[in-house]
Amino acid sequence: MPTSRSYGDACGIGRALDVVGERWALLVVRELLLGPQRFSDLRGALPGASSNVVTDRLHELEGHGVIRRRKLVPPAGSWVYELTEWGREIEPALLALGGWGLRVGVPGPPTTLSGTSVLLFLRRCAQPDPSNAPSVFNLGLDDRMWTVRSADGRVTITIGECPHPHASLRTDPRTLNTLIGHPAELNAALSDGRALADGDVSALHRLLRDVVLPPLDGKG
Amino acid sequence: MPTSRSYGDACGIGRALDVVGERWALLVVRELLLGPQRFSDLRGALPGASSNVVTDRLHELEGHGVIRRRKLVPPAGSWVYELTEWGREIEPALLALGGWGLRVGVPGPPTTLSGTSVLLFLRRCAQPDPSNAPSVFNLGLDDRMWTVRSADGRVTITIGECPHPHASLRTDPRTLNTLIGHPAELNAALSDGRALADGDVSALHRLLRDVVLPPLDGKG
DNA sequence: CCGCATCCGTTTCGATACTG
DNA sequence: CAGTATCGAAACGGATGCGG
């Protein structure tokens, strides 16, 4: 493990950067915000990072107590990485940074967009009417299943599928990102095969319509 | 200017890191949070960064619209770097990151601690009684003067000195950091020369006592 | 002195190949 | 699937030089 160099700065910001300031570290943390992930999941979500860098960051983050390596119960049996309690507490800072970064131009193609990224954005911007009846969805992205719950004026997201969803949607992160804030395109996406829906499609429409995009004024 | 490599990630977090994710970039931004600084001020606050790295980060941050280079009005005539409006909006994210980082162990000596770092911490943690009468202080740190105002339940900090302060204090960032939350040590610091005070010292005591240190429980 | 630019040894990153 | 090994390219860190 490449003993990460320290800034030697006693300020909290410098100390935080000693832990998550190395290249790719915060993106690894981002991928774990919605739940445990396997090594290959992380690699798939961060194709720009080579495997040894991912390995280094995971070891460093584990050594600093940000993440934990855990073996799943037998039938699965594989290893996953998950945030520790302290690791999870970085979420507000990361989301604030992400909100600030929305006003940075999207880098030239090719760009990647992980399922976790889109779902974090969906959860952050969704403002369902608190008086609405709760609704549950199964969402398939990148060969991973997610459960999206809309209730009590907010959206929560968990890994895995739930038994009796109001609707199910299978698509890719980029299409979902387009649909967020442009719910009208759902029918087109369903027609041309970019998305596949099942169950109460009008509930899906409602979910997408509840997303309020941030203003994104000029950078001043 | 080393055209900073992009993560190629369309997520807001990735785009933010394309701009402020390079080494030292966020610490440069931190140093500018309380006002414009000259190149040499930044070098003094970040002694671990070599001059070419500081130059690179400044150029990159300027190119991305986070900071701006400005010439002071004559007699001063020197150049300063300051945050743009957009750059200033990263402050909440940075402070959140810094709060999270307080639970990282302080790196082994030698460590640095800039005046800006301590003042950001003071401003963040100070909780003066809103019913108290406003008070103003001149604070000398690292050969720079700051004005500290306590009013309306919060502390504000500006660069430069004000004409009629209730008290003045000259010390170094590390001593001030010690005094924060340990106001009782002020008298000792004044006796042994680590600090020099003038004016209403009891008002200084009050200012220091208004700082409420965060809990800092274990990292779990 | 201030604000860099240049040079150079060291470290890290990024890409690919390879192993249990 | 989950990493390790290797190696060239790039970035960093420290020192020095230099024009204004």
CSV table of C-alpha atoms (C1' of nucleotides) in Angstrom, one decimal:
chain,number,residue,atom,x,y,z
A,1,MET,CA,0.0,0.0,0.0
A,2,PRO,CA,1.6,3.2,-1.2
A,3,THR,CA,1.7,5.1,2.1
A,4,SER,CA,-0.1,8.2,1.0
A,5,ARG,CA,1.8,11.4,1.5
A,6,SER,CA,0.4,13.8,4.0
A,7,TYR,CA,-0.2,17.5,3.6
A,8,GLY,CA,1.2,18.0,7.1
A,9,ASP,CA,-1.6,20.4,7.7
A,10,ALA,CA,-3.3,20.4,11.1
A,11,CYS,CA,-6.6,21.9,9.7
A,12,GLY,CA,-9.6,19.6,9.3
A,13,ILE,CA,-9.7,20.2,5.6
A,14,GLY,CA,-6.0,19.1,5.2
A,15,ARG,CA,-6.6,16.1,7.4
A,16,ALA,CA,-9.7,15.1,5.4
A,17,LEU,CA,-7.6,15.4,2.2
A,18,ASP,CA,-4.9,13.2,3.7
A,19,VAL,CA,-7.6,10.5,3.7
A,20,VAL,CA,-9.7,11.1,0.7
A,21,GLY,CA,-7.6,13.5,-1.3
A,22,GLU,CA,-5.8,11.0,-3.5
A,23,ARG,CA,-6.9,10.6,-7.0
A,24,TRP,CA,-10.1,8.6,-7.5
A,25,ALA,CA,-10.6,8.2,-3.7
A,26,LEU,CA,-13.7,10.4,-3.5
A,27,LEU,CA,-15.2,8.7,-6.5
A,28,VAL,CA,-14.7,5.3,-4.8
A,29,VAL,CA,-16.5,6.7,-1.8
A,30,ARG,CA,-19.3,8.0,-4.0
A,31,GLU,CA,-19.9,4.6,-5.4
A,32,LEU,CA,-20.3,3.1,-1.9
A,33,LEU,CA,-22.8,5.8,-0.7
A,34,LEU,CA,-25.8,3.7,-1.6
A,35,GLY,CA,-24.5,0.4,-0.3
A,36,PRO,CA,-21.8,-2.2,-0.5
A,37,GLN,CA,-20.1,-3.0,-3.8
A,38,ARG,CA,-17.8,-5.6,-5.1
A,39,PHE,CA,-14.4,-4.9,-6.6
A,40,SER,CA,-15.7,-5.5,-10.1
A,41,ASP,CA,-18.7,-3.2,-9.5
A,42,LEU,CA,-16.3,-0.4,-8.6
A,43,ARG,CA,-14.2,-1.2,-11.6
A,44,GLY,CA,-17.3,-1.1,-13.8
A,45,ALA,CA,-18.4,2.2,-12.4
A,46,LEU,CA,-14.9,3.8,-12.6
A,47,PRO,CA,-13.6,2.5,-15.9
A,48,GLY,CA,-11.1,5.3,-16.1
A,49,ALA,CA,-9.2,4.1,-13.0
A,50,SER,CA,-6.9,1.2,-13.6
A,51,SER,CA,-7.2,-1.8,-11.3
A,52,ASN,CA,-4.1,-1.2,-9.3
A,53,VAL,CA,-5.2,2.3,-8.5
A,54,VAL,CA,-8.6,1.0,-7.3
A,55,THR,CA,-6.8,-1.5,-5.2
A,56,ASP,CA,-4.5,1.1,-3.7
A,57,ARG,CA,-7.4,3.4,-2.9
A,58,LEU,CA,-9.5,0.6,-1.3
A,59,HIS,CA,-6.5,-0.4,0.9
A,60,GLU,CA,-5.8,3.2,1.9
A,61,LEU,CA,-9.5,3.9,2.7
A,62,GLU,CA,-9.7,0.7,4.7
A,63,GLY,CA,-6.6,1.6,6.6
A,64,HIS,CA,-8.0,5.0,7.5
A,65,GLY,CA,-11.3,3.5,8.7
A,66,VAL,CA,-13.4,5.0,5.9
A,67,ILE,CA,-14.5,1.7,4.4
A,68,ARG,CA,-14.5,-2.0,5.5
A,69,ARG,CA,-14.1,-5.2,3.6
A,70,ARG,CA,-16.7,-7.8,4.4
A,71,LYS,CA,-17.5,-11.3,3.2
A,72,LEU,CA,-21.1,-11.9,2.2
A,73,VAL,CA,-23.0,-14.9,3.7
A,74,PRO,CA,-22.4,-18.2,1.9
A,75,PRO,CA,-24.5,-18.6,-1.2
A,76,ALA,CA,-23.0,-15.4,-2.5
A,77,GLY,CA,-19.6,-15.8,-0.7
A,78,SER,CA,-17.9,-12.8,-2.4
A,79,TRP,CA,-16.2,-9.9,-0.8
A,80,VAL,CA,-17.7,-6.4,-0.7
A,81,TYR,CA,-16.5,-3.0,0.3
A,82,GLU,CA,-18.8,-0.8,2.4
A,83,LEU,CA,-18.5,2.5,4.2
A,84,THR,CA,-18.0,2.5,7.9
A,85,GLU,CA,-20.3,4.7,10.0
A,86,TRP,CA,-17.7,7.5,9.9
A,87,GLY,CA,-17.3,7.0,6.1
A,88,ARG,CA,-21.0,7.4,5.6
A,89,GLU,CA,-20.8,10.8,7.4
A,90,ILE,CA,-18.9,12.3,4.5
A,91,GLU,CA,-22.0,12.1,2.4
A,92,PRO,CA,-23.2,15.7,3.0
A,93,ALA,CA,-19.8,17.1,2.0
A,94,LEU,CA,-19.7,14.9,-1.1
A,95,LEU,CA,-23.2,16.0,-2.1
A,96,ALA,CA,-22.4,19.6,-1.6
A,97,LEU,CA,-19.3,19.2,-3.7
A,98,GLY,CA,-21.4,17.5,-6.4
A,99,GLY,CA,-23.9,20.3,-6.4
A,100,TRP,CA,-21.2,22.8,-6.8
A,101,GLY,CA,-19.7,20.8,-9.6
A,102,LEU,CA,-22.9,20.8,-11.6
A,103,ARG,CA,-21.8,24.2,-13.0
A,104,VAL,CA,-18.6,22.7,-14.4
A,105,GLY,CA,-18.9,21.9,-18.1
A,106,VAL,CA,-19.3,18.2,-18.7
A,107,PRO,CA,-16.0,16.8,-20.0
A,108,GLY,CA,-15.7,15.9,-23.6
A,109,PRO,CA,-16.7,12.4,-24.6
A,110,PRO,CA,-16.3,9.7,-23.8
A,111,THR,CA,-17.8,10.2,-20.4
A,112,THR,CA,-19.0,7.7,-17.9
A,113,LEU,CA,-22.0,7.9,-15.6
A,114,SER,CA,-22.5,5.3,-13.0
A,115,GLY,CA,-25.9,4.1,-11.7
A,116,THR,CA,-25.0,5.3,-8.3
A,117,SER,CA,-24.3,8.8,-9.6
A,118,VAL,CA,-27.7,9.1,-11.2
A,119,LEU,CA,-29.5,7.6,-8.3
A,120,LEU,CA,-27.8,10.0,-5.9
A,121,PHE,CA,-28.9,12.9,-8.1
A,122,LEU,CA,-32.4,11.5,-8.3
A,123,ARG,CA,-32.6,11.1,-4.5
A,124,ARG,CA,-31.2,14.6,-3.9
A,125,CYS,CA,-33.5,16.4,-6.3
A,126,ALA,CA,-36.7,14.5,-5.9
A,127,GLN,CA,-39.4,16.4,-4.0
A,128,PRO,CA,-42.5,14.2,-4.0
A,129,ASP,CA,-45.6,15.7,-2.5
A,130,PRO,CA,-45.5,14.5,1.2
A,131,SER,CA,-49.3,13.9,1.0
A,132,ASN,CA,-48.9,11.4,-1.8
A,133,ALA,CA,-49.3,7.7,-1.1
A,134,PRO,CA,-45.9,5.9,-0.8
A,135,SER,CA,-44.8,4.1,-3.9
A,136,VAL,CA,-42.0,1.5,-4.6
A,137,PHE,CA,-40.1,0.7,-7.7
A,138,ASN,CA,-37.6,-1.8,-9.0
A,139,LEU,CA,-34.9,-0.3,-11.1
A,140,GLY,CA,-32.4,-2.2,-13.2
A,141,LEU,CA,-29.3,-0.3,-14.1
A,142,ASP,CA,-26.0,-1.8,-15.3
A,143,ASP,CA,-27.2,-5.3,-14.4
A,144,ARG,CA,-27.7,-4.2,-10.8
A,145,MET,CA,-31.1,-4.0,-9.2
A,146,TRP,CA,-32.2,-1.1,-7.0
A,147,THR,CA,-35.3,-0.4,-5.0
A,148,VAL,CA,-36.6,3.2,-5.1
A,149,ARG,CA,-39.1,4.3,-2.5
A,150,SER,CA,-41.0,7.5,-2.7
A,151,ALA,CA,-42.7,8.4,0.6
A,152,ASP,CA,-43.0,11.2,3.1
A,153,GLY,CA,-41.8,13.8,0.7
A,154,ARG,CA,-38.5,12.1,-0.1
A,155,VAL,CA,-37.0,9.3,-2.1
A,156,THR,CA,-34.9,6.5,-0.6
A,157,ILE,CA,-32.8,4.1,-2.5
A,158,THR,CA,-31.5,0.6,-1.5
A,159,ILE,CA,-29.6,-2.1,-3.3
A,160,GLY,CA,-31.5,-5.1,-4.4
A,161,GLU,CA,-35.1,-5.7,-5.5
A,162,CYS,CA,-38.3,-5.7,-3.5
A,163,PRO,CA,-41.1,-8.2,-3.9
A,164,HIS,CA,-44.1,-6.2,-5.0
A,165,PRO,CA,-43.2,-3.0,-6.7
A,166,HIS,CA,-45.7,-0.6,-8.2
A,167,ALA,CA,-43.6,-0.6,-11.3
A,168,SER,CA,-40.3,-1.8,-12.6
A,169,LEU,CA,-37.9,-0.1,-15.0
A,170,ARG,CA,-34.8,-1.4,-16.7
A,171,THR,CA,-32.6,1.1,-18.5
A,172,ASP,CA,-29.1,2.5,-18.4
A,173,PRO,CA,-27.8,5.4,-16.3
A,174,ARG,CA,-27.5,7.8,-19.1
A,175,THR,CA,-31.1,7.3,-20.2
A,176,LEU,CA,-32.3,7.6,-16.7
A,177,ASN,CA,-30.4,10.8,-16.4
A,178,THR,CA,-32.1,12.1,-19.4
A,179,LEU,CA,-35.5,11.1,-18.1
A,180,ILE,CA,-34.9,12.9,-14.9
A,181,GLY,CA,-36.4,16.3,-15.4
A,182,HIS,CA,-37.7,15.3,-18.8
A,183,PRO,CA,-40.4,12.8,-17.9
A,184,ALA,CA,-42.1,13.3,-21.2
A,185,GLU,CA,-39.4,11.4,-22.9
A,186,LEU,CA,-40.2,8.2,-21.0
A,187,ASN,CA,-42.7,7.0,-23.6
A,188,ALA,CA,-40.1,7.6,-26.4
A,189,ALA,CA,-37.5,5.7,-24.5
A,190,LEU,CA,-39.8,2.8,-23.9
A,191,SER,CA,-40.7,2.8,-27.6
A,192,ASP,CA,-37.2,2.8,-29.0
A,193,GLY,CA,-36.0,0.2,-26.5
A,194,ARG,CA,-33.7,2.4,-24.3
A,195,ALA,CA,-35.9,1.6,-21.4
A,196,LEU,CA,-38.2,-1.3,-20.5
A,197,ALA,CA,-41.1,-0.8,-18.0
A,198,ASP,CA,-43.5,-3.1,-16.2
A,199,GLY,CA,-46.4,-2.4,-13.9
A,200,ASP,CA,-47.9,1.0,-13.2
A,201,VAL,CA,-46.1,3.2,-15.8
A,202,SER,CA,-48.0,6.3,-14.7
A,203,ALA,CA,-46.4,5.9,-11.2
A,204,LEU,CA,-43.0,6.0,-13.0
A,205,HIS,CA,-44.1,9.2,-14.7
A,206,ARG,CA,-45.0,10.7,-11.4
A,207,LEU,CA,-41.7,9.7,-9.8
A,208,LEU,CA,-39.8,11.4,-12.7
A,209,ARG,CA,-41.9,14.5,-12.5
A,210,ASP,CA,-41.1,14.9,-8.8
A,211,VAL,CA,-37.5,15.6,-9.7
A,212,VAL,CA,-36.8,19.4,-9.5
A,213,LEU,CA,-33.6,20.3,-11.3
A,214,PRO,CA,-31.4,22.9,-9.6
A,215,PRO,CA,-31.1,26.3,-11.3
A,216,LEU,CA,-27.6,26.2,-12.7
A,217,ASP,CA,-27.1,29.9,-13.3
A,218,GLY,CA,-23.9,31.1,-14.8
A,219,LYS,CA,-20.7,30.8,-13.1
A,220,GLY,CA,-20.3,34.5,-12.4
B,1,MET,CA,-0.1,24.9,-17.5
B,2,PRO,CA,-0.4,21.2,-17.1
B,3,THR,CA,-3.8,20.6,-18.6
B,4,SER,CA,-5.3,18.8,-15.7
B,5,ARG,CA,-6.5,15.3,-16.6
B,6,SER,CA,-10.2,14.7,-16.4
B,7,TYR,CA,-12.0,11.9,-14.8
B,8,GLY,CA,-14.3,11.8,-17.7
B,9,ASP,CA,-17.2,11.4,-15.3
B,10,ALA,CA,-20.5,13.2,-16.1
B,11,CYS,CA,-21.5,13.2,-12.4
B,12,GLY,CA,-21.3,16.5,-10.5
B,13,ILE,CA,-18.8,15.1,-8.1
B,14,GLY,CA,-16.5,14.0,-10.9
B,15,ARG,CA,-16.8,17.3,-12.6
B,16,ALA,CA,-16.1,19.2,-9.4
B,17,LEU,CA,-13.0,17.0,-8.9
B,18,ASP,CA,-11.9,17.9,-12.5
B,19,VAL,CA,-11.6,21.4,-11.2
B,20,VAL,CA,-10.5,21.2,-7.6
B,21,GLY,CA,-9.4,17.6,-7.3
B,22,GLU,CA,-5.7,18.1,-8.1
B,23,ARG,CA,-3.3,18.0,-5.2
B,24,TRP,CA,-3.2,21.2,-3.1
B,25,ALA,CA,-6.1,22.8,-5.1
B,26,LEU,CA,-8.6,22.7,-2.3
B,27,LEU,CA,-6.1,24.0,0.2
B,28,VAL,CA,-5.4,27.0,-2.1
B,29,VAL,CA,-9.2,27.6,-2.2
B,30,ARG,CA,-9.3,27.3,1.6
B,31,GLU,CA,-6.7,30.0,1.9
B,32,LEU,CA,-8.8,32.3,-0.2
B,33,LEU,CA,-12.1,31.8,1.6
B,34,LEU,CA,-11.6,34.8,3.9
B,35,GLY,CA,-10.4,37.2,1.3
B,36,PRO,CA,-7.7,37.9,-1.4
B,37,GLN,CA,-4.2,36.7,-0.9
B,38,ARG,CA,-0.9,37.3,-2.6
B,39,PHE,CA,1.2,34.6,-4.1
B,40,SER,CA,3.6,34.8,-1.2
B,41,ASP,CA,0.8,34.6,1.3
B,42,LEU,CA,-0.3,31.4,-0.2
B,43,ARG,CA,3.2,30.0,-0.2
B,44,GLY,CA,3.6,31.0,3.4
B,45,ALA,CA,0.3,29.3,4.3
B,46,LEU,CA,1.2,26.1,2.3
B,47,PRO,CA,4.9,25.6,2.9
B,48,GLY,CA,4.6,22.0,1.8
B,49,ALA,CA,3.6,22.9,-1.7
B,50,SER,CA,6.5,23.8,-4.0
B,51,SER,CA,6.2,27.1,-5.9
B,52,ASN,CA,5.6,25.5,-9.3
B,53,VAL,CA,2.7,23.5,-7.9
B,54,VAL,CA,1.1,26.6,-6.4
B,55,THR,CA,1.6,28.4,-9.7
B,56,ASP,CA,0.0,25.5,-11.6
B,57,ARG,CA,-3.0,25.3,-9.3
B,58,LEU,CA,-3.5,29.0,-9.5
B,59,HIS,CA,-3.5,29.0,-13.3
B,60,GLU,CA,-5.8,26.0,-13.5
B,61,LEU,CA,-8.2,27.4,-10.9
B,62,GLU,CA,-8.2,30.7,-12.8
B,63,GLY,CA,-8.8,29.0,-16.1
B,64,HIS,CA,-11.8,27.2,-14.6
B,65,GLY,CA,-13.3,30.3,-13.2
B,66,VAL,CA,-12.8,29.5,-9.6
B,67,ILE,CA,-10.4,32.3,-8.8
B,68,ARG,CA,-9.5,35.6,-10.4
B,69,ARG,CA,-6.2,37.5,-10.5
B,70,ARG,CA,-6.5,41.2,-9.7
B,71,LYS,CA,-4.1,44.1,-9.3
B,72,LEU,CA,-4.5,46.1,-6.1
B,73,VAL,CA,-4.9,49.9,-6.4
B,74,PRO,CA,-1.6,51.8,-6.4
B,75,PRO,CA,0.3,52.4,-3.5
B,76,ALA,CA,0.1,48.6,-2.9
B,77,GLY,CA,0.2,47.7,-6.6
B,78,SER,CA,0.7,44.0,-6.1
B,79,TRP,CA,-1.3,41.1,-7.5
B,80,VAL,CA,-3.7,39.2,-5.5
B,81,TYR,CA,-5.8,36.1,-6.1
B,82,GLU,CA,-9.4,36.0,-5.0
B,83,LEU,CA,-12.3,33.6,-5.4
B,84,THR,CA,-15.0,34.4,-8.0
B,85,GLU,CA,-18.6,34.3,-6.9
B,86,TRP,CA,-18.8,30.7,-8.0
B,87,GLY,CA,-15.6,29.9,-6.3
B,88,ARG,CA,-17.0,31.3,-3.0
B,89,GLU,CA,-19.9,28.9,-3.3
B,90,ILE,CA,-17.7,25.9,-2.6
B,91,GLU,CA,-17.4,27.1,1.0
B,92,PRO,CA,-20.2,24.9,2.4
B,93,ALA,CA,-18.7,21.8,0.8
B,94,LEU,CA,-15.2,22.7,2.1
B,95,LEU,CA,-16.4,23.3,5.6
B,96,ALA,CA,-18.4,20.1,5.6
B,97,LEU,CA,-15.3,18.3,4.5
B,98,GLY,CA,-13.2,20.0,7.2
B,99,GLY,CA,-15.7,19.0,9.9
B,100,TRP,CA,-15.5,15.4,8.8
B,101,GLY,CA,-11.8,15.6,8.8
B,102,LEU,CA,-11.6,16.7,12.4
B,103,ARG,CA,-11.8,13.0,13.3
B,104,VAL,CA,-8.7,12.1,11.3
B,105,GLY,CA,-5.6,12.0,13.5
B,106,VAL,CA,-3.4,15.0,13.2
B,107,PRO,CA,-0.4,14.1,11.0
B,108,GLY,CA,2.9,13.6,12.7
B,109,PRO,CA,5.0,16.8,13.1
B,110,PRO,CA,6.1,19.0,11.6
B,111,THR,CA,2.6,20.3,10.9
B,112,THR,CA,1.5,23.6,9.6
B,113,LEU,CA,-1.6,25.6,10.5
B,114,SER,CA,-2.5,28.7,8.6
B,115,GLY,CA,-4.2,31.7,10.1
B,116,THR,CA,-7.1,31.3,7.7
B,117,SER,CA,-7.5,27.7,8.9
B,118,VAL,CA,-7.9,28.7,12.5
B,119,LEU,CA,-10.1,31.7,11.7
B,120,LEU,CA,-12.4,29.5,9.6
B,121,PHE,CA,-12.6,27.1,12.6
B,122,LEU,CA,-13.2,30.0,15.0
B,123,ARG,CA,-16.0,31.4,12.9
B,124,ARG,CA,-17.6,28.0,12.3
B,125,CYS,CA,-17.7,27.1,16.0
B,126,ALA,CA,-18.4,30.4,17.6
B,127,GLN,CA,-21.8,30.7,19.1
B,128,PRO,CA,-22.0,34.1,20.8
B,129,ASP,CA,-25.2,34.9,22.7
B,130,PRO,CA,-27.3,36.8,20.1
B,131,SER,CA,-28.4,39.2,22.9
B,132,ASN,CA,-24.8,40.3,23.6
B,133,ALA,CA,-23.7,43.7,22.4
B,134,PRO,CA,-21.5,43.5,19.3
B,135,SER,CA,-17.8,43.5,19.7
B,136,VAL,CA,-14.9,44.1,17.3
B,137,PHE,CA,-11.3,42.9,17.6
B,138,ASN,CA,-8.1,43.3,15.7
B,139,LEU,CA,-6.2,40.1,15.4
B,140,GLY,CA,-2.6,39.8,14.2
B,141,LEU,CA,-1.5,36.4,12.9
B,142,ASP,CA,1.5,35.6,10.7
B,143,ASP,CA,2.1,39.3,10.1
B,144,ARG,CA,-1.4,39.7,8.7
B,145,MET,CA,-4.1,41.7,10.3
B,146,TRP,CA,-7.7,40.5,10.6
B,147,THR,CA,-10.9,42.0,11.9
B,148,VAL,CA,-13.1,39.8,14.0
B,149,ARG,CA,-16.6,40.9,14.7
B,150,SER,CA,-19.0,39.1,17.1
B,151,ALA,CA,-22.6,40.2,16.6
B,152,ASP,CA,-26.1,38.8,16.2
B,153,GLY,CA,-25.1,35.4,17.4
B,154,ARG,CA,-22.2,34.8,15.0
B,155,VAL,CA,-18.7,35.8,14.2
B,156,THR,CA,-17.6,37.4,10.9
B,157,ILE,CA,-14.0,37.8,9.8
B,158,THR,CA,-12.5,40.2,7.3
B,159,ILE,CA,-9.0,41.0,6.2
B,160,GLY,CA,-7.3,44.1,7.5
B,161,GLU,CA,-7.6,46.1,10.7
B,162,CYS,CA,-10.5,48.3,11.9
B,163,PRO,CA,-10.0,51.7,13.6
B,164,HIS,CA,-11.5,51.3,17.0
B,165,PRO,CA,-11.5,47.7,18.2
B,166,HIS,CA,-12.6,46.7,21.7
B,167,ALA,CA,-9.4,44.8,21.9
B,168,SER,CA,-6.4,43.7,19.9
B,169,LEU,CA,-4.5,40.4,20.0
B,170,ARG,CA,-1.3,39.4,18.3
B,171,THR,CA,-0.3,35.8,18.4
B,172,ASP,CA,0.4,32.8,16.1
B,173,PRO,CA,-2.2,30.4,14.6
B,174,ARG,CA,-1.2,27.5,16.8
B,175,THR,CA,-1.5,29.5,20.0
B,176,LEU,CA,-4.9,30.9,18.9
B,177,ASN,CA,-6.0,27.3,18.1
B,178,THR,CA,-5.0,26.3,21.6
B,179,LEU,CA,-6.9,29.2,23.1
B,180,ILE,CA,-10.1,28.3,21.2
B,181,GLY,CA,-12.0,26.2,23.6
B,182,HIS,CA,-9.4,26.7,26.3
B,183,PRO,CA,-9.9,30.4,27.1
B,184,ALA,CA,-8.4,29.9,30.5
B,185,GLU,CA,-5.0,29.7,28.9
B,186,LEU,CA,-5.2,33.2,27.6
B,187,ASN,CA,-3.6,34.7,30.7
B,188,ALA,CA,-0.7,32.1,30.6
B,189,ALA,CA,-0.2,32.8,26.9
B,190,LEU,CA,0.0,36.6,27.6
B,191,SER,CA,2.4,36.0,30.4
B,192,ASP,CA,4.9,33.9,28.5
B,193,GLY,CA,4.8,36.0,25.4
B,194,ARG,CA,3.0,33.7,23.0
B,195,ALA,CA,0.3,36.3,22.8
B,196,LEU,CA,0.1,40.1,23.1
B,197,ALA,CA,-3.1,41.8,24.0
B,198,ASP,CA,-4.3,45.4,24.1
B,199,GLY,CA,-7.6,46.9,25.1
B,200,ASP,CA,-10.5,45.1,26.8
B,201,VAL,CA,-9.0,41.7,27.5
B,202,SER,CA,-12.2,40.4,29.2
B,203,ALA,CA,-13.9,40.9,25.8
B,204,LEU,CA,-11.3,38.6,24.3
B,205,HIS,CA,-12.0,36.1,27.0
B,206,ARG,CA,-15.6,36.3,26.1
B,207,LEU,CA,-15.0,35.7,22.4
B,208,LEU,CA,-12.9,32.6,23.1
B,209,ARG,CA,-15.5,31.3,25.5
B,210,ASP,CA,-18.1,31.5,22.9
B,211,VAL,CA,-16.4,28.9,20.8
B,212,VAL,CA,-18.1,25.5,21.2
B,213,LEU,CA,-15.9,22.6,20.1
B,214,PRO,CA,-17.6,19.8,18.2
B,215,PRO,CA,-18.0,16.4,19.9
B,216,LEU,CA,-15.4,14.4,18.1
B,217,ASP,CA,-16.6,10.9,19.1
B,218,GLY,CA,-14.7,7.9,17.9
B,219,LYS,CA,-14.6,7.0,14.3
B,220,GLY,CA,-16.7,3.8,14.8
C,1,DC,C1',11.6,41.1,-2.4
C,2,DC,C1',7.7,39.1,-5.4
C,3,DG,C1',6.1,36.1,-8.9
C,4,DC,C1',7.1,32.9,-11.3
C,5,DA,C1',10.1,29.5,-14.8
C,6,DT,C1',13.4,25.8,-15.2
C,7,DC,C1',15.8,21.8,-13.9
C,8,DC,C1',15.9,17.2,-11.8
C,9,DG,C1',15.3,13.2,-8.7
C,10,DT,C1',11.3,10.8,-6.7
C,11,DT,C1',6.6,9.3,-6.5
C,12,DT,C1',2.3,8.3,-8.4
C,13,DC,C1',-0.6,7.3,-12.1
C,14,DG,C1',-2.4,4.8,-16.1
C,15,DA,C1',-2.4,0.9,-19.3
C,16,DT,C1',-1.6,-3.7,-20.0
C,17,DA,C1',-0.6,-8.2,-18.9
C,18,DC,C1',-0.7,-11.8,-15.8
C,19,DT,C1',-2.0,-15.1,-11.6
C,20,DG,C1',-4.8,-17.7,-7.9
D,1,DC,C1',-13.8,-12.6,-10.2
D,2,DA,C1',-10.4,-10.2,-7.6
D,3,DG,C1',-6.8,-8.7,-7.5
D,4,DT,C1',-1.0,-8.4,-8.4
D,5,DA,C1',3.1,-7.3,-11.4
D,6,DT,C1',5.4,-4.5,-14.5
D,7,DC,C1',6.7,-0.4,-16.9
D,8,DG,C1',6.5,4.1,-19.4
D,9,DA,C1',4.4,8.7,-18.8
D,10,DA,C1',3.1,12.2,-16.0
D,11,DA,C1',2.9,14.8,-11.7
D,12,DC,C1',5.0,16.2,-7.5
D,13,DG,C1',8.7,18.2,-4.4
D,14,DG,C1',12.8,20.7,-3.7
D,15,DA,C1',16.3,23.8,-5.3
D,16,DT,C1',17.8,27.3,-8.0
D,17,DG,C1',17.6,31.2,-11.4
D,18,DC,C1',15.8,35.5,-13.1
D,19,DG,C1',13.3,39.6,-14.6
D,20,DG,C1',10.7,43.4,-12.7
